[in-house]
């Protein structure tokens, strides 16, 4: 529960929640990550967005067809199993490609 966390972590989660609820901010940010290439990894202070600097962000770009691209992102703790996060995101992106008929 959030009430069990130290105040600074509660604040970080609150900031993250507010950020993620703002589609007009999140969508362009995720789109900018899809322009970087297939996999992006930002750990803590490496995050371009202040709201994400207490976390890590792993993202994977994918294509449904020649006209439709997307990006899957995972926000988690700074210390996480990055290999597993990337593997899960790549697997899910591959699944999206297969069910759309492009993969």
N, CA, C and O of each residue as an XYZ file, in Angstrom:
412
protein
N       0.826     -1.188      0.000
C       0.000      0.000      0.000
C       0.865      1.244      0.000
O       1.976      1.244      0.530
N       0.343      2.306     -0.602
C       1.090      3.559     -0.631
C       1.329      4.110      0.763
O       2.345      4.762      1.003
N       0.410      3.859      1.684
C       0.570      4.390      3.040
C       1.767      3.775      3.756
O       2.236      4.323      4.753
N       2.266      2.648      3.263
C       3.424      1.990      3.870
C       4.751      2.525      3.334
O       5.814      2.161      3.836
N       4.695      3.387      2.318
C       5.910      3.908      1.698
C       6.360      5.201      2.371
O       5.544      5.930      2.937
N       7.670      5.482      2.308
C       8.154      6.779      2.790
C       7.529      7.918      1.971
O       7.147      7.723      0.817
N       7.432      9.088      2.571
C       6.773     10.231      1.932
C       7.350     10.572      0.562
O       6.606     10.925     -0.353
N       8.678     10.469      0.411
C       9.266     10.813     -0.890
C       8.829      9.832     -1.977
O       8.659     10.226     -3.131
N       8.644      8.559     -1.622
C       8.177      7.580     -2.606
C       6.697      7.772     -2.922
O       6.280      7.587     -4.066
N       5.902      8.140     -1.921
C       4.493      8.436     -2.165
C       4.397      9.609     -3.134
O       3.581      9.593     -4.055
N       5.220     10.611     -2.929
C       5.240     11.769     -3.828
C       5.639     11.384     -5.241
O       5.066     11.882     -6.210
N       6.631     10.489     -5.362
C       7.074     10.044     -6.689
C       5.957      9.296     -7.403
O       5.743      9.505     -8.597
N       5.241      8.427     -6.690
C       4.134      7.691     -7.299
C       2.991      8.625     -7.666
O       2.346      8.442     -8.699
N       2.739      9.607     -6.842
C       1.685     10.573     -7.138
C       2.026     11.369     -8.396
O       1.168     11.582     -9.253
N       3.269     11.803     -8.504
C       3.727     12.529     -9.690
C       3.631     11.647    -10.924
O       3.179     12.099    -11.976
N       4.053     10.394    -10.807
C       3.974      9.450    -11.926
C       2.518      9.240    -12.348
O       2.206      9.255    -13.538
N       1.643      9.046    -11.384
C       0.229      8.824    -11.682
C      -0.373     10.020    -12.420
O      -1.119      9.846    -13.385
N      -0.057     11.207    -11.977
C      -0.555     12.413    -12.651
C      -0.020     12.482    -14.073
O      -0.769     12.786    -15.001
N       1.266     12.205    -14.253
C       1.881     12.214    -15.584
C       1.196     11.212    -16.506
O       0.826     11.552    -17.629
N       1.025      9.969    -16.032
C       0.449      8.917    -16.865
C      -1.017      9.176    -17.204
O      -1.519      8.661    -18.203
N      -1.697      9.957    -16.395
C      -3.107     10.252    -16.660
C      -3.285     11.350    -17.708
O      -4.406     11.603    -18.150
N      -2.206     11.997    -18.106
C      -2.281     13.106    -19.059
C      -1.897     12.625    -20.458
O      -0.743     12.743    -20.871
N      -2.868     12.086    -21.174
C      -2.631     11.527    -22.506
C      -1.978     12.531    -23.450
O      -1.153     12.161    -24.285
N      -2.348     13.797    -23.315
C      -1.800     14.818    -24.205
C      -0.300     15.030    -23.992
O       0.365     15.626    -24.839
N       0.227     14.555    -22.887
C       1.664     14.642    -22.593
C       2.338     13.294    -22.860
O       3.412     13.237    -23.460
N       1.703     12.218    -22.412
C       2.294     10.884    -22.512
C       2.404     10.429    -23.968
O       3.439      9.906    -24.382
N       1.352     10.627    -24.729
C       1.331     10.138    -26.112
C       2.468     10.727    -26.957
O       3.177      9.965    -27.615
N       2.669     12.050    -26.966
C       3.799     12.579    -27.748
C       5.161     12.097    -27.222
O       6.095     11.880    -27.994
N       5.255     11.936    -25.897
C       6.517     11.462    -25.337
C       6.808     10.041    -25.808
O       7.925      9.749    -26.235
N       5.824      9.162    -25.735
C       6.030      7.794    -26.206
C       6.306      7.763    -27.705
O       7.135      6.976    -28.162
N       5.635      8.595    -28.464
C       5.907      8.672    -29.906
C       7.347      9.092    -30.169
O       7.973      8.595    -31.106
N       7.878      9.996    -29.360
C       9.277     10.404    -29.540
C      10.220      9.249    -29.263
O      11.296      9.173    -29.857
N       9.832      8.342    -28.363
C      10.670      7.170    -28.079
C      10.668      6.204    -29.247
O      11.674      5.542    -29.504
N       9.554      6.113    -29.959
C       9.493      5.193    -31.097
C      10.408      5.652    -32.219
O      10.822      4.846    -33.052
N      10.729      6.944    -32.248
C      11.643      7.466    -33.261
C      13.102      7.133    -32.949
O      13.962      7.237    -33.823
N      13.384      6.733    -31.709
C      14.754      6.444    -31.286
C      15.236      5.093    -31.778
O      16.443      4.870    -31.872
N      14.346      4.210    -32.087
C      14.747      2.866    -32.492
C      13.908      1.837    -31.798
O      12.887      2.159    -31.189
N      14.327      0.616    -31.885
C      13.513     -0.493    -31.396
C      13.400     -0.542    -29.875
O      12.301     -0.715    -29.350
N      14.524     -0.393    -29.152
C      14.517     -0.501    -27.694
C      15.122      0.761    -27.094
O      16.158      1.247    -27.548
N      14.455      1.284    -26.064
C      14.999      2.413    -25.307
C      14.983      2.043    -23.834
O      14.067      1.370    -23.361
N      16.002      2.488    -23.115
C      16.099      2.230    -21.689
C      16.597      3.497    -21.006
O      17.657      4.027    -21.340
N      15.817      3.967    -20.050
C      16.188      5.146    -19.270
C      16.092      4.777    -17.803
O      15.040      4.343    -17.332
N      17.189      4.949    -17.080
C      17.252      4.566    -15.676
C      17.358      5.824    -14.824
O      18.319      6.585    -14.939
N      16.363      6.032    -13.970
C      16.389      7.152    -13.029
C      16.605      8.486    -13.691
O      15.795      8.922    -14.509
N      17.693      9.136    -13.343
C      17.996     10.487    -13.826
C      18.216     10.569    -15.332
O      18.242     11.666    -15.892
N      18.377      9.418    -16.001
C      18.525      9.412    -17.458
C      17.212      9.759    -18.162
O      17.215     10.148    -19.330
N      16.087      9.616    -17.445
C      14.787      9.911    -18.035
C      14.708     11.375    -18.428
O      15.116     12.259    -17.674
N      14.186     11.615    -19.600
C      14.039     12.977    -20.101
C      12.935     13.729    -19.357
O      12.996     14.950    -19.220
N      11.942     13.008    -18.886
C      10.828     13.629    -18.170
C      11.102     13.600    -16.675
O      11.428     12.552    -16.118
N      10.970     14.738    -16.032
C      11.180     14.853    -14.585
C      10.291     13.878    -13.808
O      10.711     13.321    -12.794
N       9.075     13.679    -14.285
C       8.117     12.822    -13.595
C       8.561     11.362    -13.527
O       8.050     10.597    -12.709
N       9.499     10.977    -14.372
C       9.951      9.585    -14.437
C      11.299      9.357    -13.770
O      11.789      8.228    -13.765
N      11.902     10.374    -13.218
C      13.277     10.247    -12.735
C      13.454      9.422    -11.465
O      14.585      9.125    -11.080
N      12.373      9.052    -10.818
C      12.469      8.146     -9.665
C      12.252      6.694    -10.092
O      12.189      5.791     -9.257
N      12.138      6.486    -11.407
C      11.808      5.169    -11.959
C      12.709      4.856    -13.146
O      13.550      5.662    -13.544
N      12.513      3.667    -13.697
C      13.142      3.307    -14.964
C      12.038      3.139    -15.995
O      10.912      2.763    -15.669
N      12.382      3.424    -17.239
C      11.449      3.259    -18.347
C      12.126      2.414    -19.413
O      13.212      2.742    -19.891
N      11.468      1.324    -19.776
C      11.920      0.471    -20.874
C      10.846      0.574    -21.938
O       9.662      0.425    -21.638
N      11.241      0.826    -23.178
C      10.248      0.882    -24.252
C      10.744      0.114    -25.468
O      11.944      0.011    -25.721
N       9.782     -0.420    -26.210
C      10.066     -1.176    -27.424
C       9.126     -0.675    -28.508
O       7.914     -0.611    -28.305
N       9.684     -0.322    -29.655
C       8.879      0.097    -30.802
C       8.432     -1.131    -31.583
O       9.108     -2.159    -31.591
N       7.293     -1.008    -32.233
C       6.803     -2.104    -33.064
C       6.025     -1.527    -34.238
O       5.605     -0.371    -34.213
N       5.842     -2.345    -35.260
C       5.058     -1.964    -36.431
C       3.946     -2.973    -36.636
O       4.157     -4.184    -36.574
N       2.748     -2.443    -36.883
C       1.630     -3.319    -37.225
C       1.566     -3.515    -38.730
O       1.201     -4.589    -39.209
N       1.917     -2.489    -39.464
C       2.043     -2.545    -40.916
C       2.886     -1.345    -41.315
O       3.433     -0.656    -40.454
N       2.993     -1.091    -42.604
C       3.873     -0.004    -43.039
C       3.376      1.370    -42.601
O       4.146      2.331    -42.600
N       2.098      1.478    -42.230
C       1.540      2.774    -41.836
C       1.280      2.920    -40.349
O       1.045      4.031    -39.875
N       1.315      1.832    -39.606
C       0.992      1.888    -38.192
C       2.177      1.446    -37.343
O       2.646      0.311    -37.428
N       2.644      2.383    -36.521
C       3.725      2.091    -35.590
C       3.258      2.393    -34.187
O       2.341      3.188    -33.983
N       3.877      1.772    -33.247
C       3.536      2.034    -31.858
C       4.731      1.805    -30.962
O       5.810      1.421    -31.413
N       4.517      2.047    -29.698
C       5.561      1.811    -28.711
C       4.904      1.271    -27.445
O       3.868      1.766    -27.000
N       5.526      0.254    -26.883
C       5.107     -0.300    -25.602
C       6.114      0.164    -24.562
O       7.321      0.121    -24.798
N       5.628      0.598    -23.433
C       6.524      1.061    -22.385
C       6.220      0.397    -21.060
O       5.074      0.055    -20.767
N       7.247      0.221    -20.271
C       7.125     -0.342    -18.942
C       7.857      0.583    -17.981
O       9.051      0.838    -18.139
N       7.142      1.077    -16.995
C       7.735      1.906    -15.952
C       7.862      1.035    -14.715
O       6.910      0.369    -14.308
N       9.032      1.048    -14.131
C       9.258      0.214    -12.952
C      10.315      0.814    -12.056
O      10.762      1.941    -12.268
N      10.709      0.055    -11.055
C      11.732      0.546    -10.122
C      13.084      0.675    -10.817
O      13.343      0.033    -11.834
N      13.920      1.504    -10.255
C      15.258      1.697    -10.828
C      16.019      0.370    -10.845
O      16.754      0.080    -11.789
N      15.842     -0.408     -9.821
C      16.470     -1.736     -9.790
C      15.436     -2.769    -10.202
O      14.584     -3.167     -9.407
N      15.523     -3.195    -11.445
C      14.630     -4.241    -11.932
C      15.410     -5.135    -12.871
O      16.542     -4.825    -13.240
N      14.815     -6.223    -13.248
C      15.431     -7.158    -14.180
C      15.200     -6.620    -15.602
O      14.176     -6.903    -16.223
N      16.156     -5.852    -16.100
C      16.000     -5.186    -17.398
C      15.920     -6.179    -18.549
O      15.153     -5.974    -19.490
N      16.693     -7.238    -18.487
C      16.659     -8.252    -19.546
C      15.257     -8.846    -19.636
O      14.713     -9.012    -20.728
N      14.685     -9.160    -18.496
C      13.333     -9.727    -18.497
C      12.306     -8.720    -19.012
O      11.423     -9.081    -19.790
N      12.413     -7.459    -18.584
C      11.478     -6.425    -19.038
C      11.541     -6.275    -20.556
O      10.505     -6.203    -21.217
N      12.745     -6.226    -21.104
C      12.918     -6.096    -22.556
C      12.359     -7.325    -23.266
O      11.678     -7.200    -24.284
N      12.643     -8.506    -22.735
C      12.152     -9.746    -23.339
C      10.631     -9.783    -23.375
O      10.042    -10.154    -24.391
N       9.994     -9.402    -22.278
C       8.527     -9.395    -22.221
C       7.963     -8.393    -23.223
O       7.021     -8.710    -23.950
N       8.528     -7.185    -23.272
C       8.035     -6.169    -24.204
C       8.240     -6.601    -25.655
O       7.348     -6.428    -26.486
N       9.409     -7.161    -25.960
C       9.657     -7.627    -27.332
C       8.696     -8.758    -27.705
O       8.201     -8.811    -28.831
N       8.439     -9.655    -26.765
C       7.505    -10.759    -27.031
C       6.105    -10.226    -27.306
O       5.430    -10.676    -28.232
N       5.677     -9.269    -26.498
C       4.345     -8.715    -26.689
C       4.257     -7.933    -27.999
O       3.241     -7.996    -28.691
N       5.314     -7.196    -28.343
C       5.339     -6.472    -29.624
C       5.272     -7.461    -30.784
O       4.575     -7.212    -31.767
N       5.984     -8.570    -30.682
C       5.924     -9.606    -31.711
C       4.530    -10.200    -31.824
O       4.042    -10.464    -32.923
N       3.897    -10.408    -30.684
C       2.525    -10.918    -30.676
C       1.589     -9.944    -31.385
O       0.755    -10.361    -32.189
N       1.719     -8.658    -31.096
C       0.878     -7.653    -31.757
C       1.063     -7.703    -33.276
O       0.096     -7.593    -34.031
N       2.301     -7.869    -33.710
C       2.584     -7.968    -35.136
C       1.937     -9.203    -35.750
O       1.405     -9.147    -36.859
N       1.985    -10.313    -35.027
C       1.400    -11.556    -35.557
C      -0.118    -11.476    -35.642
O      -0.696    -11.880    -36.651
N      -0.779    -10.960    -34.602
C      -2.237    -10.913    -34.626
C      -2.751     -9.867    -35.612
O      -3.891     -9.948    -36.069
N      -1.910     -8.885    -35.939
C      -2.341     -7.887    -36.918
C      -2.087     -8.360    -38.350
O      -2.561     -7.753    -39.310
N      -1.329     -9.459    -38.477
C      -1.039    -10.005    -39.795
C       0.223     -9.457    -40.423
O       0.525     -9.775    -41.573
N       0.984     -8.624    -39.680
C       2.200     -8.049    -40.262
C       3.452     -8.773    -39.828
O       4.526     -8.520    -40.373
N       3.346     -9.665    -38.864
C       4.552    -10.289    -38.330
C       4.682    -11.730    -38.649
O       5.658    -12.365    -38.251
